[in-house]
mmCIF file of C-alpha atoms in Angstrom:
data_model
loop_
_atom_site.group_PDB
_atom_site.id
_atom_site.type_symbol
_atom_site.label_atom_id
_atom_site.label_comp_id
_atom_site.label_asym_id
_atom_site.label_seq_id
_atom_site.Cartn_x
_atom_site.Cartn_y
_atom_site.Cartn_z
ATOM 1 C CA UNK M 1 -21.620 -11.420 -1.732
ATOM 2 C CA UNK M 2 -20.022 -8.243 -3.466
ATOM 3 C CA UNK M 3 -22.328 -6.718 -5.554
ATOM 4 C CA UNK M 4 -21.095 -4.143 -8.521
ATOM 5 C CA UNK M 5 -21.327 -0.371 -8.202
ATOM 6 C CA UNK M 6 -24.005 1.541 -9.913
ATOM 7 C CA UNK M 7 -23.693 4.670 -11.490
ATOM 8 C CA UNK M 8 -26.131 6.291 -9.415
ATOM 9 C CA UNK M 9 -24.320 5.198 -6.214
ATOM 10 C CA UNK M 10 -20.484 6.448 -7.146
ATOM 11 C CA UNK M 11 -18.864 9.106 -4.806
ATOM 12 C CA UNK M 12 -16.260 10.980 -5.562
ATOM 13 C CA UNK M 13 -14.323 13.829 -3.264
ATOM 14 C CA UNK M 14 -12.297 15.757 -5.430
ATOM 15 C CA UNK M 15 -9.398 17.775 -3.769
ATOM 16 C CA UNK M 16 -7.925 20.512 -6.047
ATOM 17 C CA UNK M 17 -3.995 21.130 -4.620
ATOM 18 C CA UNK M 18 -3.924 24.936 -4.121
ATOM 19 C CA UNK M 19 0.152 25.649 -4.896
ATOM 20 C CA UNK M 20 1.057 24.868 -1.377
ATOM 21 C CA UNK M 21 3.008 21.811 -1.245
ATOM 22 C CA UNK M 22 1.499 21.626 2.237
ATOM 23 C CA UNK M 23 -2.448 21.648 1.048
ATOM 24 C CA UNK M 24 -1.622 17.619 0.200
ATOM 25 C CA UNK M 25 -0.165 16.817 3.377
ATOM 26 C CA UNK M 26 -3.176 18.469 5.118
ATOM 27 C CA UNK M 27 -5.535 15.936 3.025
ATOM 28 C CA UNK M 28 -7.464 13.762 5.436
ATOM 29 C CA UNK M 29 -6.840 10.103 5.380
ATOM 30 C CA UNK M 30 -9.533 8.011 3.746
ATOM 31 C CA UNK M 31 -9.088 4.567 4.955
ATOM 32 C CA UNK M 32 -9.841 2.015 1.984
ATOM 33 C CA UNK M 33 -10.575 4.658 -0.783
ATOM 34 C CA UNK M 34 -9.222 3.918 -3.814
ATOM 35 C CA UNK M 35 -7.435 7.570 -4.227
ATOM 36 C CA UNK M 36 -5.929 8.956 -7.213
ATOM 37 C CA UNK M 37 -3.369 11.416 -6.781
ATOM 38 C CA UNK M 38 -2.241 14.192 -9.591
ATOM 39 C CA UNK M 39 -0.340 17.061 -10.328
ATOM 40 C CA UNK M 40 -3.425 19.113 -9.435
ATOM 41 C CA UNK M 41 -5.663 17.456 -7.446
ATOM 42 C CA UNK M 42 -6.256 14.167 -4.884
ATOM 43 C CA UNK M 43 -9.015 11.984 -5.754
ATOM 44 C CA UNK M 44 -11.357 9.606 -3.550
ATOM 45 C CA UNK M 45 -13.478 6.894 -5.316
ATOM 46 C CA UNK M 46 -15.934 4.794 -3.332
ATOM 47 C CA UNK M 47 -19.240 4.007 -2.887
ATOM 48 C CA UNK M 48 -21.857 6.560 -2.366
ATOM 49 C CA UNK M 49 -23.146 5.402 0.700
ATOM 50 C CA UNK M 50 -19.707 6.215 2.796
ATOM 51 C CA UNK M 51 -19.790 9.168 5.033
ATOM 52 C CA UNK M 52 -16.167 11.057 5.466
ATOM 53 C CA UNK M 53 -17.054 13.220 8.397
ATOM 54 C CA UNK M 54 -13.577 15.042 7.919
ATOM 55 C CA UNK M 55 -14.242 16.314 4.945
ATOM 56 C CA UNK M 56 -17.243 18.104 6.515
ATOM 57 C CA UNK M 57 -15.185 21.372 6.712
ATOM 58 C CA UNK M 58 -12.436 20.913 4.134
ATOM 59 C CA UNK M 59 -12.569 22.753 0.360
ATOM 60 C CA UNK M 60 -13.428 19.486 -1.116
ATOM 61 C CA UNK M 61 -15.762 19.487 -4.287
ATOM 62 C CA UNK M 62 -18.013 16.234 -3.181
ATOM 63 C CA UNK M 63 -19.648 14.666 -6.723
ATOM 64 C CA UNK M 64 -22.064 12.073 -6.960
ATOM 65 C CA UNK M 65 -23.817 9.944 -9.176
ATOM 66 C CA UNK M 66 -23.876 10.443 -12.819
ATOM 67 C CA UNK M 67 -21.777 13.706 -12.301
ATOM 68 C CA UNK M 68 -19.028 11.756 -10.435
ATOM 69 C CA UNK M 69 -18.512 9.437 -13.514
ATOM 70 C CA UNK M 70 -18.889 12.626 -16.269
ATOM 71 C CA UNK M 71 -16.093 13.839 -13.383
ATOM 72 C CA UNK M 72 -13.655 10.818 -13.697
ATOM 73 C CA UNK M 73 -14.170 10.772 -17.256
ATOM 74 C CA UNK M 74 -13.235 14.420 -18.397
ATOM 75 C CA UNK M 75 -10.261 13.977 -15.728
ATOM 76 C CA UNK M 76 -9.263 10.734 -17.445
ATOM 77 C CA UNK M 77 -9.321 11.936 -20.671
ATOM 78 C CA UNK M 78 -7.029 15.191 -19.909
ATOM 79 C CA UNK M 79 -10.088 17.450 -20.466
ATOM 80 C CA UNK M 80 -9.694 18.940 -16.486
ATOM 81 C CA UNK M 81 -6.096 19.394 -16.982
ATOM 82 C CA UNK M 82 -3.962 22.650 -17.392
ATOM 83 C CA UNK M 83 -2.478 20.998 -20.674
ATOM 84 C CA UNK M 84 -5.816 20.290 -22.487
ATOM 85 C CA UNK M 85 -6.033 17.165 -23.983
ATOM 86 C CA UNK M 86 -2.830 15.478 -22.225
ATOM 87 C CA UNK M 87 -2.374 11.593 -21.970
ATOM 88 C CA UNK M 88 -0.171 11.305 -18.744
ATOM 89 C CA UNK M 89 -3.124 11.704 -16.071
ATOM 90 C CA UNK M 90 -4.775 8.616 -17.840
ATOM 91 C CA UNK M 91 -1.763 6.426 -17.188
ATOM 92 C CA UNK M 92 -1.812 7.979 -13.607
ATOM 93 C CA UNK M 93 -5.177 6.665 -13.462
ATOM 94 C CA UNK M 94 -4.702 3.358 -14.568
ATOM 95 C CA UNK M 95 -1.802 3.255 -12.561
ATOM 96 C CA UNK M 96 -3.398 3.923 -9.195
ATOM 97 C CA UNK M 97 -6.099 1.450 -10.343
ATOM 98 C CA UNK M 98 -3.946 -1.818 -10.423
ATOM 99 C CA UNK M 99 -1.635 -0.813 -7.575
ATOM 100 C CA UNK M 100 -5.472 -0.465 -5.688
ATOM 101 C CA UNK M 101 -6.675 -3.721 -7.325
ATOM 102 C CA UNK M 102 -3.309 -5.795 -6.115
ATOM 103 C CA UNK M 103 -3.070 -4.321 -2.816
ATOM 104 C CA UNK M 104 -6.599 -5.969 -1.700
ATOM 105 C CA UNK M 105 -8.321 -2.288 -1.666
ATOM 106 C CA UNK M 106 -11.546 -2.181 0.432
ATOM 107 C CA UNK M 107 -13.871 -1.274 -2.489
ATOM 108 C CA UNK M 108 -11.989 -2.821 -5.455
ATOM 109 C CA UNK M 109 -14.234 -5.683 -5.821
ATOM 110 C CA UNK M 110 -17.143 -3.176 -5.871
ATOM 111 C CA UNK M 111 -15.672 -0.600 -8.358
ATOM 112 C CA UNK M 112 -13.801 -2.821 -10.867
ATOM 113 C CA UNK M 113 -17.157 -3.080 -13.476
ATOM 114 C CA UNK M 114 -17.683 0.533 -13.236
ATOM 115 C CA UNK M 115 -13.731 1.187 -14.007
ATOM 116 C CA UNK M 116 -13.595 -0.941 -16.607
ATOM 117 C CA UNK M 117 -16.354 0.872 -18.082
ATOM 118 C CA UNK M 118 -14.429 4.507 -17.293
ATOM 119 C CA UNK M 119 -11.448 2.347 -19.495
ATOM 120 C CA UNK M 120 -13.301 1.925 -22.382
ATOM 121 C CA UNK M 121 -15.304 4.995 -22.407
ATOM 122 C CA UNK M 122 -11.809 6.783 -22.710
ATOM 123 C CA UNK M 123 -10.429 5.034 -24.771
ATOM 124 C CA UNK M 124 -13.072 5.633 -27.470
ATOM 125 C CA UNK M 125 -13.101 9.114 -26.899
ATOM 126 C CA UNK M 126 -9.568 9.445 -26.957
ATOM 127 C CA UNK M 127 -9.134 7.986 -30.279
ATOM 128 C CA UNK M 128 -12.553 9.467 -31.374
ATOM 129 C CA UNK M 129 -10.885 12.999 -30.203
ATOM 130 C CA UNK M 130 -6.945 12.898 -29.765
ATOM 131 C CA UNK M 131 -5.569 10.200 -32.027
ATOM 132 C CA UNK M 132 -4.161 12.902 -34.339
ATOM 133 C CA UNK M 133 -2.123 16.390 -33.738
ATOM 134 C CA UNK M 134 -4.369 17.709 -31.357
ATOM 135 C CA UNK M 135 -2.708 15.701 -28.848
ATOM 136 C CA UNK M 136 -1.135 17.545 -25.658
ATOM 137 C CA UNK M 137 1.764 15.607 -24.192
ATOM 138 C CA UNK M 138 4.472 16.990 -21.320
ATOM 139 C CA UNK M 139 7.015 14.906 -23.569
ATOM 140 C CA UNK M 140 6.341 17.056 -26.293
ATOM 141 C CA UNK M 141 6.191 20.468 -24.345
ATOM 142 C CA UNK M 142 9.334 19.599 -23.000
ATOM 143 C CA UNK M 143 11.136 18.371 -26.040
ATOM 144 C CA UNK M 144 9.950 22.384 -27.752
ATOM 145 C CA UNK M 145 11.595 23.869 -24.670
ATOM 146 C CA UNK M 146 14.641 22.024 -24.744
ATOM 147 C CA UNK M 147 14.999 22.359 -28.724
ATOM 148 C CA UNK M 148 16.801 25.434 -28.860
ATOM 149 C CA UNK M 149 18.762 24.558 -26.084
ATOM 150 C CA UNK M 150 20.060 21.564 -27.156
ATOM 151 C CA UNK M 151 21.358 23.258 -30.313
ATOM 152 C CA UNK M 152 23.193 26.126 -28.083
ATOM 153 C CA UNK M 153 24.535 23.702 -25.254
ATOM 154 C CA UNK M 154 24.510 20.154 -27.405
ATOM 155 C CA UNK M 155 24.662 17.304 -24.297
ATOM 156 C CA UNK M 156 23.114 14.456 -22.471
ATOM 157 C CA UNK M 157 19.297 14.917 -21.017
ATOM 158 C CA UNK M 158 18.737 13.263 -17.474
ATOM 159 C CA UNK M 159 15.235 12.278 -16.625
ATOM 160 C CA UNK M 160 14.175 11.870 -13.119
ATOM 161 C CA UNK M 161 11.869 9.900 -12.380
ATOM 162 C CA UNK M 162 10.066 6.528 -13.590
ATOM 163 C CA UNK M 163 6.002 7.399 -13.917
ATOM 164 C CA UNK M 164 3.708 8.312 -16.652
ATOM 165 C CA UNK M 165 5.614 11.862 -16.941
ATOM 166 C CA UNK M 166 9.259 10.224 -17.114
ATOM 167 C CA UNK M 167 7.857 8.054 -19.711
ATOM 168 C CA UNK M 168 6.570 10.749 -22.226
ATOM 169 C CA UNK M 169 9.535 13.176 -22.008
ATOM 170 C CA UNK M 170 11.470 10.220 -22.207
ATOM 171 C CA UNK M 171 9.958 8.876 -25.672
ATOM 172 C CA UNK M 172 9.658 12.190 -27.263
ATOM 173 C CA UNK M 173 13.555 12.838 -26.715
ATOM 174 C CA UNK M 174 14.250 9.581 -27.992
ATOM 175 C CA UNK M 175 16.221 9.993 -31.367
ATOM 176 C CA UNK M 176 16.088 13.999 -30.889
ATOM 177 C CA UNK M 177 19.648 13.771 -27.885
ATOM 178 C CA UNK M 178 22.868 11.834 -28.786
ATOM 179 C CA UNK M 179 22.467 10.417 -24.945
ATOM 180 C CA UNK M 180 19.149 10.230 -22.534
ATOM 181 C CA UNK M 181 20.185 9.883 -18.787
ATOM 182 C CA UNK M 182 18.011 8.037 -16.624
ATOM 183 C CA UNK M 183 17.911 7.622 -12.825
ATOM 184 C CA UNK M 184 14.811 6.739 -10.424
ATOM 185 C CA UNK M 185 14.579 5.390 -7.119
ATOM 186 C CA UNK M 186 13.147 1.958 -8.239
ATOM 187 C CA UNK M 187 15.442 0.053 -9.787
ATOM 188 C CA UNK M 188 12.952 -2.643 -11.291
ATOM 189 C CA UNK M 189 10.777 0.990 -12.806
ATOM 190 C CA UNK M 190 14.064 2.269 -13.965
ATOM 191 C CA UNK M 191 15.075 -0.846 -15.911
ATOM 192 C CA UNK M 192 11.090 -1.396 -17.443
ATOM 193 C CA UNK M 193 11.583 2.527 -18.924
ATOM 194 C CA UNK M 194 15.055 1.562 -20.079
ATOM 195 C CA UNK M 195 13.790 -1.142 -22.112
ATOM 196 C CA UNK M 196 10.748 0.815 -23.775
ATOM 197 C CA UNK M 197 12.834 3.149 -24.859
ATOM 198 C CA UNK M 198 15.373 1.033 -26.126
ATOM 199 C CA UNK M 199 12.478 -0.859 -28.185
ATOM 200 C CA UNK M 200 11.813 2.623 -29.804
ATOM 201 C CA UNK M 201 12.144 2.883 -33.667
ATOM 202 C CA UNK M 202 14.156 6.078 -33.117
ATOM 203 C CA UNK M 203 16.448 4.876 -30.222
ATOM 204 C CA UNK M 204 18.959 3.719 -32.264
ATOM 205 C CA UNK M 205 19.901 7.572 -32.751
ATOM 206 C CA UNK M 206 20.009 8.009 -29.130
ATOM 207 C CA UNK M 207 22.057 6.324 -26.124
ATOM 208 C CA UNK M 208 20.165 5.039 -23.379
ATOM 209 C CA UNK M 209 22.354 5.330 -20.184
ATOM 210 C CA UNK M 210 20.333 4.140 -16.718
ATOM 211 C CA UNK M 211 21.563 5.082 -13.444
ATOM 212 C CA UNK M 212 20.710 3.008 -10.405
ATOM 213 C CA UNK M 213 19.610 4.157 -7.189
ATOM 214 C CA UNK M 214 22.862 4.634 -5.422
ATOM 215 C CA UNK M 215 24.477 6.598 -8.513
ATOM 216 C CA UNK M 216 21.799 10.157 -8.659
ATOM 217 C CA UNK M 217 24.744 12.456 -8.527
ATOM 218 C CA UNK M 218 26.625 10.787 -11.259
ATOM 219 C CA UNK M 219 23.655 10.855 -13.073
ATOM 220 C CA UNK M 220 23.455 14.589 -12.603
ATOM 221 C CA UNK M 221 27.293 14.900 -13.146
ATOM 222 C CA UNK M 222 26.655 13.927 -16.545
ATOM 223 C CA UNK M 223 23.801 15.694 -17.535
ATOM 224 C CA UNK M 224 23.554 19.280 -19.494
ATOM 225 C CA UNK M 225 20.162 19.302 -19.002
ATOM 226 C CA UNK M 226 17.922 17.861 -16.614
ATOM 227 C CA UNK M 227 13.779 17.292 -16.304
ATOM 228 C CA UNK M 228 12.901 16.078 -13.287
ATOM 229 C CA UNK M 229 9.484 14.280 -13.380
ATOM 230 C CA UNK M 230 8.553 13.595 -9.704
ATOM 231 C CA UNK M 231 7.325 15.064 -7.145
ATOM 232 C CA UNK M 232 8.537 17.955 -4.847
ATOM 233 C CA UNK M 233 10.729 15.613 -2.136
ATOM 234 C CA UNK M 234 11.208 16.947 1.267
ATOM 235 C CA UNK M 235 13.568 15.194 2.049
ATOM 236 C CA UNK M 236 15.711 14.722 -0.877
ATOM 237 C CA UNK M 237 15.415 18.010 -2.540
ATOM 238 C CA UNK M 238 18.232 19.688 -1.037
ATOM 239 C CA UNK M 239 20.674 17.613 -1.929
ATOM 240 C CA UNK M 240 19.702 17.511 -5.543
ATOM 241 C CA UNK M 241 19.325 21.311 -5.446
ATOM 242 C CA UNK M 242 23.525 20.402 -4.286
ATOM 243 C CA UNK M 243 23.878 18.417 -7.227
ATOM 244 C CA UNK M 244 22.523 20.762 -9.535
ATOM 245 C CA UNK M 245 24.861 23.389 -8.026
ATOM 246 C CA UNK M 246 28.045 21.042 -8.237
ATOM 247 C CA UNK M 247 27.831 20.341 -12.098
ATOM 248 C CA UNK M 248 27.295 22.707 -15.281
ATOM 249 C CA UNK M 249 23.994 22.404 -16.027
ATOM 250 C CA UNK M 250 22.593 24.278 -18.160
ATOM 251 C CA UNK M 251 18.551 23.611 -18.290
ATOM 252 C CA UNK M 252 16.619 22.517 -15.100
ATOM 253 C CA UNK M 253 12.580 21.560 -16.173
ATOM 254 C CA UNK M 254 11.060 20.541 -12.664
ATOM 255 C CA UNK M 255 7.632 18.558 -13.783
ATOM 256 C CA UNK M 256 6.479 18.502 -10.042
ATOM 257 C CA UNK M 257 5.852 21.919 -9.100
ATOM 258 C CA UNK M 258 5.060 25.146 -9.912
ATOM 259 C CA UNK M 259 6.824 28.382 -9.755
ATOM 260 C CA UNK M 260 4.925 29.069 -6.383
ATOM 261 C CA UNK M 261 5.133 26.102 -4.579
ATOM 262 C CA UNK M 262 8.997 25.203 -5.675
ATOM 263 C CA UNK M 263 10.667 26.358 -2.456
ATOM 264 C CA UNK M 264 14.306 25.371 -2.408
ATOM 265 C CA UNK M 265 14.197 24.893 -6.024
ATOM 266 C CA UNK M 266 13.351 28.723 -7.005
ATOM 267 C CA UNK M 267 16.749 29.923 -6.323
ATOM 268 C CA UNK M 268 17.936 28.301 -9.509
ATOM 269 C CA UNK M 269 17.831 30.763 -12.186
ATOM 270 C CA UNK M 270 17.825 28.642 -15.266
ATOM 271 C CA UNK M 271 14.589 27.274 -13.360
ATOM 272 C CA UNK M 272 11.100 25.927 -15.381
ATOM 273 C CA UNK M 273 8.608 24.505 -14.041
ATOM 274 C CA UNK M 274 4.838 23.096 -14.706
ATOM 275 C CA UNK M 275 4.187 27.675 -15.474
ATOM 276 C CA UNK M 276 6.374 27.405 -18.265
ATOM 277 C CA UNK M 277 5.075 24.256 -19.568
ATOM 278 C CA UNK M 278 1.544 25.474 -19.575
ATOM 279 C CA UNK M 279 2.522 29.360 -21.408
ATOM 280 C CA UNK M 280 4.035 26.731 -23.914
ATOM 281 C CA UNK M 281 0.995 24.547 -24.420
ATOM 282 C CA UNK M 282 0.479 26.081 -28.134
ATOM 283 C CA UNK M 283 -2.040 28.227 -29.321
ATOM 284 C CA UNK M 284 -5.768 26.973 -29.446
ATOM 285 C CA UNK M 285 -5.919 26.111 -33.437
ATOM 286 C CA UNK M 286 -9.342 25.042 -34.709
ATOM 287 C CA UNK M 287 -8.634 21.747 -34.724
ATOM 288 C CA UNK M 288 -7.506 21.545 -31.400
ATOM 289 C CA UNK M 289 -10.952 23.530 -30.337
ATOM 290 C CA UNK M 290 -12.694 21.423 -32.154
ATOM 291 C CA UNK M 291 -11.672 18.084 -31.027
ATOM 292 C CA UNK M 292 -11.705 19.593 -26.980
ATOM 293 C CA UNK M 293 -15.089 20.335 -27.780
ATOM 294 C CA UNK M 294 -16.513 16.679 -29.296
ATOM 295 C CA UNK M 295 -14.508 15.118 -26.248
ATOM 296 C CA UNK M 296 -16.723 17.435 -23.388
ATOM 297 C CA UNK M 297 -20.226 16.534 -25.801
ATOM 298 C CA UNK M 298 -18.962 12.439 -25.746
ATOM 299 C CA UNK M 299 -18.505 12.369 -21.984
ATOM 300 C CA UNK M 300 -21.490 13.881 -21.241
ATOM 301 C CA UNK M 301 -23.055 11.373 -23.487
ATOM 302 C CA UNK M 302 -21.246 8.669 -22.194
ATOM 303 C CA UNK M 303 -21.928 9.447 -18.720
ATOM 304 C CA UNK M 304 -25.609 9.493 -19.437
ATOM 305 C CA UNK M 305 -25.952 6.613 -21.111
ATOM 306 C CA UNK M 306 -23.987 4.432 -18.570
ATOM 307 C CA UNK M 307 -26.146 5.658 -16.224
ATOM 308 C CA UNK M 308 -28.295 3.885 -18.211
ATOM 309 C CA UNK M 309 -26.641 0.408 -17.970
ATOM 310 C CA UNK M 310 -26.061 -1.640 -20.380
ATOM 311 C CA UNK M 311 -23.117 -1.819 -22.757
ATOM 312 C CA UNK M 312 -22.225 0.893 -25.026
ATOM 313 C CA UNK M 313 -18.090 -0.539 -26.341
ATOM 314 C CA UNK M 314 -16.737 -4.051 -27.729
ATOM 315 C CA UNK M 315 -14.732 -4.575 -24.473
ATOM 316 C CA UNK M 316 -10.767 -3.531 -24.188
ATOM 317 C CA UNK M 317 -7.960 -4.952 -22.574
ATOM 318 C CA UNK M 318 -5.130 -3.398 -20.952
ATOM 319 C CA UNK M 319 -2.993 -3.773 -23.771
ATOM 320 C CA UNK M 320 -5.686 -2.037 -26.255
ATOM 321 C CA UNK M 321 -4.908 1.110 -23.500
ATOM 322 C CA UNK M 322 -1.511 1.320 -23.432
ATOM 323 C CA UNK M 323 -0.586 3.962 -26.179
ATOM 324 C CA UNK M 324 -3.126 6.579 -24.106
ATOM 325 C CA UNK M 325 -1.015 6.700 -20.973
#
């Protein structure tokens, strides 16, 4: 019989990346975790009881309890993130979740009350918080660094990539470029972001051109500008470091890496990357302080009163989530 996770009994290991594209690599395996990976940090969820004797000596913050779910929620509602406030981690989340939850994961049966929970409890605290202006996106960094550019050196946008990322640069350029380019390695991803933006009330302003797997360096022959939205690719990167090289482009925003950790990438002068994004987050207005600051009060609250038990929500379903990721 699976029994569901309390509170009290959640672990979390929390692994913040350090700028060295090798600090990830170096993570230990956690067989069976269900493990969340972002921009900044690696994530282990499981039940408290499990001992990871190889994180003994690693820099690992290691949460439990009450703390591990105040943890998950200020993470899930962009409050631990460099861009205050921003949506894409939650869809990173929620991502991880059902690709755990499909794949037969060791402790999904265990976990899925509790995340549930985590769901709803950010989802009223992002509307209670972020449903207005406040609201940090990469889409819309990225659409204020491109602005001026675009006027300059007027041409297609490519976006790299498929994920949470891909998907907000991808809507907030919708109806602001005559054409959005768009390649990923997944041709069944590619064709799902294709058809969101396409469904777009603005995207009749703007041509939506896919490019399937076998076709990147067209799709960077095209392009003017390019944001790339996955990760740094060992094995890959040089040759679109090639492509970028080949063609006259004129703007290159890398979304996986810093400045420090970009290797091959940093010889490219008209480089930006996650640095530039965050110096361009916007100044801290009032509102914005305000609403960071009711969102840290609300997850302490609602981490102490799940601790609690007991229902605090109406219930949501996936479909009530989707605008938040």
């Amino acid at each position: 019989m699976v029994h569901s996770l309390n509170i009290e009994d959640l672990l979390i290991i929390n692994h913040l990346k350090t700028g060295d594209a090798a600090s990830v690599a170096d993570t230990p395996g956690c067989p069976g975790t269900f493990r969340v990976e972002t921009c900044q940090r690696v994530l282990h969820v499981l039940p408290g009881g499990t001992i990871l004797r190889a994180w003994t000596d690693r820099p690992a913050q290691i949460v439990r309890g009450v703390q591990a779910y105040r943890m998950l929620l200020r993470i899930a509602t962009g409050l631990e993130s460099q861009v205050a406030g921003e949506t894409e981690v939650f869809g990173q989340l929620k991502n991880a979740w059902q690709s755990y939850q499909s794949g037969g994961g060791k402790h999904a049966r265990n976990l899925s009350s509790m995340m549930q929970k985590l769901f709803e409890d950010v989802k009223d605290i992002r509307s209670a918080c972020f449903s207005g202006s406040s609201t940090a996106s990469y889409g819309n960094i990225v659409r204020s660094i491109l602005k001026k550019r675009l006027v300059e050196s007027p041409g297609p946008v490519l976006v790299v990539g498929a994920g949470g990322a891909a998907l907000s640069v991808a809507e907030a350029l919708s109806g602001n470029v005559r054409e959005l380019l768009l390649w990923n390695r997944s041709r069944g991803r590619l064709d799902e972001l294709a058809v969101k933006i396409r469904k777009m009330p603005s995207a009749g302003k703007t041509r939506v051109i896919p490019f399937f797997p076998p076709d990147e360096e067209a799709a960077w022959s095209g392009a003017t500008h390019v944001v790339v939205c996955i990760p740094l690719d060992p094995v890959n990167d040089a040759a679109r470091i090639e492509h970028f090289k080949k063609h006259d482009i004129q703007t290159l925003v890398h979304l996986g890496c810093t400045r420090g950790d970009a290797g091959g990438w940093k010889k490219i002068q008209v480089l930006l990357t996650l640095d530039d994004v965050f110096e361009l987050r916007g100044t801290n207005t009032r509102a914005k302080v305000q609403a960071l600051a009711t969102a840290e009060r609300l997850c302490d609250e609602r981490a102490r009163l799940r601790s609690l038990g007991g229902s605090i929500t109406t219930p949501h379903g996936w479909e009530d989530l989707v605008q938040f990721q």
